[in-house]
Amino acid sequence: MSATRIWIARHGQVVGHEHQRFNGHNDVDVTEHGLAQMRWIAGELRDEGIAAVHASDLVRARRGGALIAETL
């Protein structure tokens, strides 16, 4: 049996982060810095042989997940 490796990443910095509040299921977007964070993660995972990327339906997760999937 072969092992499956799962990488877990949180979304990048969100709009309104300076207010230090819990967003829960409020659909807030990521900042440009948050997108840069996701690009960095994608670069770190580039050689890991990622087979799939999954994200929640929230825009902050979808945008990051799409950016990572496109890069990989």
mmCIF file of N, CA, C and O in Angstrom:
data_model
loop_
_atom_site.group_PDB
_atom_site.id
_atom_site.type_symbol
_atom_site.label_atom_id
_atom_site.label_comp_id
_atom_site.label_asym_id
_atom_site.label_seq_id
_atom_site.Cartn_x
_atom_site.Cartn_y
_atom_site.Cartn_z
ATOM 1 N N MET A 1 0.842 -1.166 0.000
ATOM 2 C CA MET A 1 0.000 0.000 0.000
ATOM 3 C C MET A 1 0.899 1.244 0.000
ATOM 4 O O MET A 1 1.830 1.337 0.774
ATOM 5 N N SER A 2 0.602 2.182 -0.872
ATOM 6 C CA SER A 2 1.395 3.408 -0.917
ATOM 7 C C SER A 2 0.763 4.473 -0.017
ATOM 8 O O SER A 2 -0.450 4.492 0.194
ATOM 9 N N ALA A 3 1.606 5.320 0.503
ATOM 10 C CA ALA A 3 1.138 6.374 1.408
ATOM 11 C C ALA A 3 0.595 7.552 0.608
ATOM 12 O O ALA A 3 1.044 7.837 -0.500
ATOM 13 N N THR A 4 -0.366 8.216 1.164
ATOM 14 C CA THR A 4 -0.903 9.442 0.586
ATOM 15 C C THR A 4 -0.476 10.601 1.476
ATOM 16 O O THR A 4 -0.662 10.551 2.693
ATOM 17 N N ARG A 5 0.088 11.614 0.863
ATOM 18 C CA ARG A 5 0.487 12.803 1.611
ATOM 19 C C ARG A 5 -0.532 13.901 1.358
ATOM 20 O O ARG A 5 -0.906 14.158 0.224
ATOM 21 N N ILE A 6 -0.976 14.535 2.423
ATOM 22 C CA ILE A 6 -1.939 15.635 2.322
ATOM 23 C C ILE A 6 -1.277 16.900 2.844
ATOM 24 O O ILE A 6 -0.747 16.927 3.960
ATOM 25 N N TRP A 7 -1.305 17.926 2.021
ATOM 26 C CA TRP A 7 -0.782 19.242 2.411
ATOM 27 C C TRP A 7 -1.977 20.130 2.726
ATOM 28 O O TRP A 7 -2.923 20.210 1.950
ATOM 29 N N ILE A 8 -1.933 20.801 3.851
ATOM 30 C CA ILE A 8 -3.028 21.685 4.251
ATOM 31 C C ILE A 8 -2.481 23.101 4.364
ATOM 32 O O ILE A 8 -1.466 23.332 5.025
ATOM 33 N N ALA A 9 -3.172 24.031 3.710
ATOM 34 C CA ALA A 9 -2.773 25.439 3.782
ATOM 35 C C ALA A 9 -4.004 26.288 4.032
ATOM 36 O O ALA A 9 -5.083 25.994 3.517
ATOM 37 N N ARG A 10 -3.839 27.296 4.817
ATOM 38 C CA ARG A 10 -4.914 28.252 5.037
ATOM 39 C C ARG A 10 -4.888 29.289 3.954
ATOM 40 O O ARG A 10 -3.880 29.482 3.294
ATOM 41 N N HIS A 11 -5.987 29.985 3.783
ATOM 42 C CA HIS A 11 -6.043 31.090 2.833
ATOM 43 C C HIS A 11 -5.034 32.162 3.240
ATOM 44 O O HIS A 11 -4.580 32.211 4.381
ATOM 45 N N GLY A 12 -4.710 33.032 2.320
ATOM 46 C CA GLY A 12 -3.812 34.145 2.616
ATOM 47 C C GLY A 12 -4.519 35.254 3.375
ATOM 48 O O GLY A 12 -5.687 35.135 3.755
ATOM 49 N N GLN A 13 -3.787 36.321 3.595
ATOM 50 C CA GLN A 13 -4.310 37.480 4.312
ATOM 51 C C GLN A 13 -5.619 37.973 3.688
ATOM 52 O O GLN A 13 -5.733 38.054 2.478
ATOM 53 N N VAL A 14 -6.586 38.290 4.526
ATOM 54 C CA VAL A 14 -7.896 38.706 4.033
ATOM 55 C C VAL A 14 -8.113 40.209 4.163
ATOM 56 O O VAL A 14 -7.482 40.870 4.979
ATOM 57 N N VAL A 15 -9.032 40.706 3.350
ATOM 58 C CA VAL A 15 -9.446 42.102 3.433
ATOM 59 C C VAL A 15 -10.028 42.334 4.827
ATOM 60 O O VAL A 15 -10.837 41.532 5.311
ATOM 61 N N GLY A 16 -9.616 43.390 5.481
ATOM 62 C CA GLY A 16 -10.085 43.698 6.824
ATOM 63 C C GLY A 16 -9.271 43.040 7.922
ATOM 64 O O GLY A 16 -9.656 43.099 9.089
ATOM 65 N N HIS A 17 -8.143 42.423 7.576
ATOM 66 C CA HIS A 17 -7.317 41.713 8.559
ATOM 67 C C HIS A 17 -6.877 42.616 9.708
ATOM 68 O O HIS A 17 -6.672 42.157 10.829
ATOM 69 N N GLU A 18 -6.759 43.916 9.450
ATOM 70 C CA GLU A 18 -6.277 44.839 10.480
ATOM 71 C C GLU A 18 -7.265 44.988 11.641
ATOM 72 O O GLU A 18 -6.909 45.455 12.716
ATOM 73 N N HIS A 19 -8.502 44.535 11.455
ATOM 74 C CA HIS A 19 -9.509 44.614 12.519
ATOM 75 C C HIS A 19 -9.480 43.397 13.436
ATOM 76 O O HIS A 19 -10.200 43.362 14.427
ATOM 77 N N GLN A 20 -8.667 42.404 13.108
ATOM 78 C CA GLN A 20 -8.480 41.199 13.920
ATOM 79 C C GLN A 20 -9.811 40.604 14.389
ATOM 80 O O GLN A 20 -10.061 40.429 15.569
ATOM 81 N N ARG A 21 -10.656 40.298 13.419
ATOM 82 C CA ARG A 21 -11.938 39.688 13.764
ATOM 83 C C ARG A 21 -12.044 38.309 13.115
ATOM 84 O O ARG A 21 -11.393 38.018 12.121
ATOM 85 N N PHE A 22 -12.897 37.501 13.677
ATOM 86 C CA PHE A 22 -13.173 36.172 13.152
ATOM 87 C C PHE A 22 -14.201 36.299 12.043
ATOM 88 O O PHE A 22 -15.285 36.846 12.267
ATOM 89 N N ASN A 23 -13.869 35.840 10.857
ATOM 90 C CA ASN A 23 -14.787 35.979 9.721
ATOM 91 C C ASN A 23 -15.757 34.818 9.582
ATOM 92 O O ASN A 23 -16.804 34.968 8.958
ATOM 93 N N GLY A 24 -15.423 33.673 10.106
ATOM 94 C CA GLY A 24 -16.313 32.529 9.996
ATOM 95 C C GLY A 24 -16.711 32.270 8.554
ATOM 96 O O GLY A 24 -15.866 32.157 7.678
ATOM 97 N N HIS A 25 -18.003 32.208 8.287
ATOM 98 C CA HIS A 25 -18.469 31.942 6.929
ATOM 99 C C HIS A 25 -18.785 33.223 6.162
ATOM 100 O O HIS A 25 -19.347 33.183 5.076
ATOM 101 N N ASN A 26 -18.413 34.391 6.731
ATOM 102 C CA ASN A 26 -18.524 35.647 5.975
ATOM 103 C C ASN A 26 -17.569 35.566 4.791
ATOM 104 O O ASN A 26 -16.407 35.205 4.957
ATOM 105 N N ASP A 27 -18.044 35.893 3.628
ATOM 106 C CA ASP A 27 -17.262 35.695 2.407
ATOM 107 C C ASP A 27 -16.394 36.920 2.098
ATOM 108 O O ASP A 27 -16.754 37.761 1.289
ATOM 109 N N VAL A 28 -15.255 37.024 2.772
ATOM 110 C CA VAL A 28 -14.333 38.131 2.541
ATOM 111 C C VAL A 28 -13.238 37.696 1.578
ATOM 112 O O VAL A 28 -12.832 36.532 1.555
ATOM 113 N N ASP A 29 -12.758 38.625 0.798
ATOM 114 C CA ASP A 29 -11.735 38.345 -0.220
ATOM 115 C C ASP A 29 -10.339 38.359 0.396
ATOM 116 O O ASP A 29 -10.154 38.788 1.535
ATOM 117 N N VAL A 30 -9.368 37.930 -0.361
ATOM 118 C CA VAL A 30 -7.965 38.024 0.052
ATOM 119 C C VAL A 30 -7.367 39.314 -0.492
ATOM 120 O O VAL A 30 -7.833 39.857 -1.496
ATOM 121 N N THR A 31 -6.330 39.791 0.178
ATOM 122 C CA THR A 31 -5.616 40.985 -0.270
ATOM 123 C C THR A 31 -4.575 40.588 -1.312
ATOM 124 O O THR A 31 -4.325 39.393 -1.540
ATOM 125 N N GLU A 32 -3.941 41.570 -1.910
ATOM 126 C CA GLU A 32 -2.837 41.277 -2.829
ATOM 127 C C GLU A 32 -1.712 40.554 -2.094
ATOM 128 O O GLU A 32 -1.074 39.658 -2.639
ATOM 129 N N HIS A 33 -1.491 40.931 -0.837
ATOM 130 C CA HIS A 33 -0.478 40.227 -0.032
ATOM 131 C C HIS A 33 -0.892 38.771 0.177
ATOM 132 O O HIS A 33 -0.057 37.871 0.136
ATOM 133 N N GLY A 34 -2.191 38.547 0.391
ATOM 134 C CA GLY A 34 -2.695 37.181 0.535
ATOM 135 C C GLY A 34 -2.467 36.350 -0.713
ATOM 136 O O GLY A 34 -2.112 35.170 -0.647
ATOM 137 N N LEU A 35 -2.650 36.960 -1.885
ATOM 138 C CA LEU A 35 -2.375 36.251 -3.142
ATOM 139 C C LEU A 35 -0.887 35.958 -3.285
ATOM 140 O O LEU A 35 -0.499 34.883 -3.757
ATOM 141 N N ALA A 36 -0.044 36.886 -2.852
ATOM 142 C CA ALA A 36 1.406 36.648 -2.876
ATOM 143 C C ALA A 36 1.764 35.478 -1.960
ATOM 144 O O ALA A 36 2.630 34.659 -2.292
ATOM 145 N N GLN A 37 1.091 35.383 -0.816
ATOM 146 C CA GLN A 37 1.313 34.252 0.080
ATOM 147 C C GLN A 37 0.940 32.935 -0.597
ATOM 148 O O GLN A 37 1.652 31.932 -0.463
ATOM 149 N N MET A 38 -0.160 32.928 -1.340
ATOM 150 C CA MET A 38 -0.581 31.717 -2.045
ATOM 151 C C MET A 38 0.399 31.364 -3.171
ATOM 152 O O MET A 38 0.676 30.194 -3.415
ATOM 153 N N ARG A 39 0.929 32.379 -3.857
ATOM 154 C CA ARG A 39 1.946 32.115 -4.888
ATOM 155 C C ARG A 39 3.195 31.490 -4.261
ATOM 156 O O ARG A 39 3.793 30.583 -4.832
ATOM 157 N N TRP A 40 3.558 31.957 -3.076
ATOM 158 C CA TRP A 40 4.716 31.394 -2.384
ATOM 159 C C TRP A 40 4.462 29.921 -2.050
ATOM 160 O O TRP A 40 5.323 29.068 -2.283
ATOM 161 N N ILE A 41 3.277 29.622 -1.522
ATOM 162 C CA ILE A 41 2.933 28.230 -1.206
ATOM 163 C C ILE A 41 2.988 27.370 -2.465
ATOM 164 O O ILE A 41 3.532 26.264 -2.451
ATOM 165 N N ALA A 42 2.444 27.874 -3.560
ATOM 166 C CA ALA A 42 2.471 27.125 -4.826
ATOM 167 C C ALA A 42 3.907 26.829 -5.238
ATOM 168 O O ALA A 42 4.218 25.716 -5.677
ATOM 169 N N GLY A 43 4.783 27.803 -5.081
ATOM 170 C CA GLY A 43 6.188 27.591 -5.411
ATOM 171 C C GLY A 43 6.831 26.525 -4.536
ATOM 172 O O GLY A 43 7.612 25.702 -5.004
ATOM 173 N N GLU A 44 6.485 26.530 -3.265
ATOM 174 C CA GLU A 44 7.021 25.531 -2.335
ATOM 175 C C GLU A 44 6.536 24.124 -2.670
ATOM 176 O O GLU A 44 7.237 23.145 -2.431
ATOM 177 N N LEU A 45 5.332 24.020 -3.224
ATOM 178 C CA LEU A 45 4.746 22.706 -3.530
ATOM 179 C C LEU A 45 5.006 22.241 -4.957
ATOM 180 O O LEU A 45 4.628 21.134 -5.321
ATOM 181 N N ARG A 46 5.653 23.064 -5.744
ATOM 182 C CA ARG A 46 5.825 22.798 -7.177
ATOM 183 C C ARG A 46 6.386 21.402 -7.478
ATOM 184 O O ARG A 46 5.948 20.743 -8.409
ATOM 185 N N ASP A 47 7.319 20.944 -6.689
ATOM 186 C CA ASP A 47 7.968 19.651 -6.964
ATOM 187 C C ASP A 47 7.416 18.493 -6.132
ATOM 188 O O ASP A 47 8.038 17.432 -6.056
ATOM 189 N N GLU A 48 6.273 18.678 -5.526
ATOM 190 C CA GLU A 48 5.713 17.654 -4.637
ATOM 191 C C GLU A 48 4.778 16.663 -5.327
ATOM 192 O O GLU A 48 4.260 15.766 -4.680
ATOM 193 N N GLY A 49 4.522 16.838 -6.609
ATOM 194 C CA GLY A 49 3.648 15.891 -7.315
ATOM 195 C C GLY A 49 2.202 15.962 -6.864
ATOM 196 O O GLY A 49 1.529 14.934 -6.726
ATOM 197 N N ILE A 50 1.710 17.157 -6.649
ATOM 198 C CA ILE A 50 0.333 17.343 -6.187
ATOM 199 C C ILE A 50 -0.643 16.837 -7.252
ATOM 200 O O ILE A 50 -0.551 17.207 -8.414
ATOM 201 N N ALA A 51 -1.580 16.008 -6.842
ATOM 202 C CA ALA A 51 -2.548 15.430 -7.784
ATOM 203 C C ALA A 51 -3.873 16.176 -7.796
ATOM 204 O O ALA A 51 -4.605 16.119 -8.779
ATOM 205 N N ALA A 52 -4.199 16.862 -6.706
ATOM 206 C CA ALA A 52 -5.486 17.556 -6.625
ATOM 207 C C ALA A 52 -5.394 18.706 -5.640
ATOM 208 O O ALA A 52 -4.597 18.664 -4.711
ATOM 209 N N VAL A 53 -6.222 19.714 -5.867
ATOM 210 C CA VAL A 53 -6.334 20.847 -4.948
ATOM 211 C C VAL A 53 -7.808 20.993 -4.597
ATOM 212 O O VAL A 53 -8.655 21.045 -5.488
ATOM 213 N N HIS A 54 -8.113 21.059 -3.306
ATOM 214 C CA HIS A 54 -9.486 21.220 -2.835
ATOM 215 C C HIS A 54 -9.561 22.489 -1.999
ATOM 216 O O HIS A 54 -8.643 22.792 -1.255
ATOM 217 N N ALA A 55 -10.648 23.229 -2.123
ATOM 218 C CA ALA A 55 -10.845 24.453 -1.342
ATOM 219 C C ALA A 55 -12.319 24.599 -1.001
ATOM 220 O O ALA A 55 -13.185 24.043 -1.678
ATOM 221 N N SER A 56 -12.587 25.370 0.028
ATOM 222 C CA SER A 56 -13.986 25.629 0.376
ATOM 223 C C SER A 56 -14.609 26.551 -0.665
ATOM 224 O O SER A 56 -13.931 27.053 -1.557
ATOM 225 N N ASP A 57 -15.890 26.800 -0.505
ATOM 226 C CA ASP A 57 -16.611 27.645 -1.456
ATOM 227 C C ASP A 57 -16.420 29.137 -1.181
ATOM 228 O O ASP A 57 -16.885 29.973 -1.944
ATOM 229 N N LEU A 58 -15.726 29.508 -0.129
ATOM 230 C CA LEU A 58 -15.502 30.920 0.177
ATOM 231 C C LEU A 58 -14.466 31.509 -0.775
ATOM 232 O O LEU A 58 -13.490 30.846 -1.127
ATOM 233 N N VAL A 59 -14.693 32.743 -1.179
ATOM 234 C CA VAL A 59 -13.835 33.378 -2.183
ATOM 235 C C VAL A 59 -12.373 33.391 -1.746
ATOM 236 O O VAL A 59 -11.478 33.204 -2.565
ATOM 237 N N ARG A 60 -12.102 33.591 -0.468
ATOM 238 C CA ARG A 60 -10.714 33.636 -0.003
ATOM 239 C C ARG A 60 -10.013 32.293 -0.190
ATOM 240 O O ARG A 60 -8.831 32.240 -0.483
ATOM 241 N N ALA A 61 -10.744 31.219 -0.056
ATOM 242 C CA ALA A 61 -10.166 29.891 -0.251
ATOM 243 C C ALA A 61 -10.143 29.508 -1.727
ATOM 244 O O ALA A 61 -9.169 28.941 -2.220
ATOM 245 N N ARG A 62 -11.229 29.831 -2.439
ATOM 246 C CA ARG A 62 -11.301 29.508 -3.876
ATOM 247 C C ARG A 62 -10.197 30.197 -4.664
ATOM 248 O O ARG A 62 -9.577 29.581 -5.524
ATOM 249 N N ARG A 63 -9.979 31.484 -4.401
ATOM 250 C CA ARG A 63 -8.953 32.218 -5.155
ATOM 251 C C ARG A 63 -7.568 31.640 -4.893
ATOM 252 O O ARG A 63 -6.778 31.458 -5.804
ATOM 253 N N GLY A 64 -7.278 31.350 -3.639
ATOM 254 C CA GLY A 64 -5.981 30.753 -3.308
ATOM 255 C C GLY A 64 -5.832 29.368 -3.897
ATOM 256 O O GLY A 64 -4.796 29.020 -4.461
ATOM 257 N N GLY A 65 -6.877 28.568 -3.784
ATOM 258 C CA GLY A 65 -6.833 27.215 -4.341
ATOM 259 C C GLY A 65 -6.663 27.223 -5.847
ATOM 260 O O GLY A 65 -5.893 26.440 -6.403
ATOM 261 N N ALA A 66 -7.370 28.128 -6.520
ATOM 262 C CA ALA A 66 -7.248 28.227 -7.981
ATOM 263 C C ALA A 66 -5.844 28.660 -8.381
ATOM 264 O O ALA A 66 -5.268 28.116 -9.324
ATOM 265 N N LEU A 67 -5.295 29.610 -7.647
ATOM 266 C CA LEU A 67 -3.945 30.079 -7.963
ATOM 267 C C LEU A 67 -2.925 28.944 -7.796
ATOM 268 O O LEU A 67 -2.068 28.731 -8.650
ATOM 269 N N ILE A 68 -3.061 28.202 -6.721
ATOM 270 C CA ILE A 68 -2.151 27.072 -6.493
ATOM 271 C C ILE A 68 -2.347 26.002 -7.562
ATOM 272 O O ILE A 68 -1.375 25.494 -8.132
ATOM 273 N N ALA A 69 -3.594 25.662 -7.887
ATOM 274 C CA ALA A 69 -3.872 24.642 -8.905
ATOM 275 C C ALA A 69 -3.313 25.062 -10.269
ATOM 276 O O ALA A 69 -2.736 24.231 -10.982
ATOM 277 N N GLU A 70 -3.484 26.322 -10.648
ATOM 278 C CA GLU A 70 -2.959 26.794 -11.921
ATOM 279 C C GLU A 70 -1.441 26.699 -11.977
ATOM 280 O O GLU A 70 -0.868 26.375 -13.009
ATOM 281 N N THR A 71 -0.800 26.999 -10.863
ATOM 282 C CA THR A 71 0.663 26.947 -10.799
ATOM 283 C C THR A 71 1.167 25.512 -10.881
ATOM 284 O O THR A 71 2.170 25.236 -11.528
ATOM 285 N N LEU A 72 0.442 24.599 -10.238
ATOM 286 C CA LEU A 72 0.886 23.206 -10.216
ATOM 287 C C LEU A 72 0.393 22.456 -11.426
ATOM 288 O O LEU A 72 0.840 21.398 -11.728
#
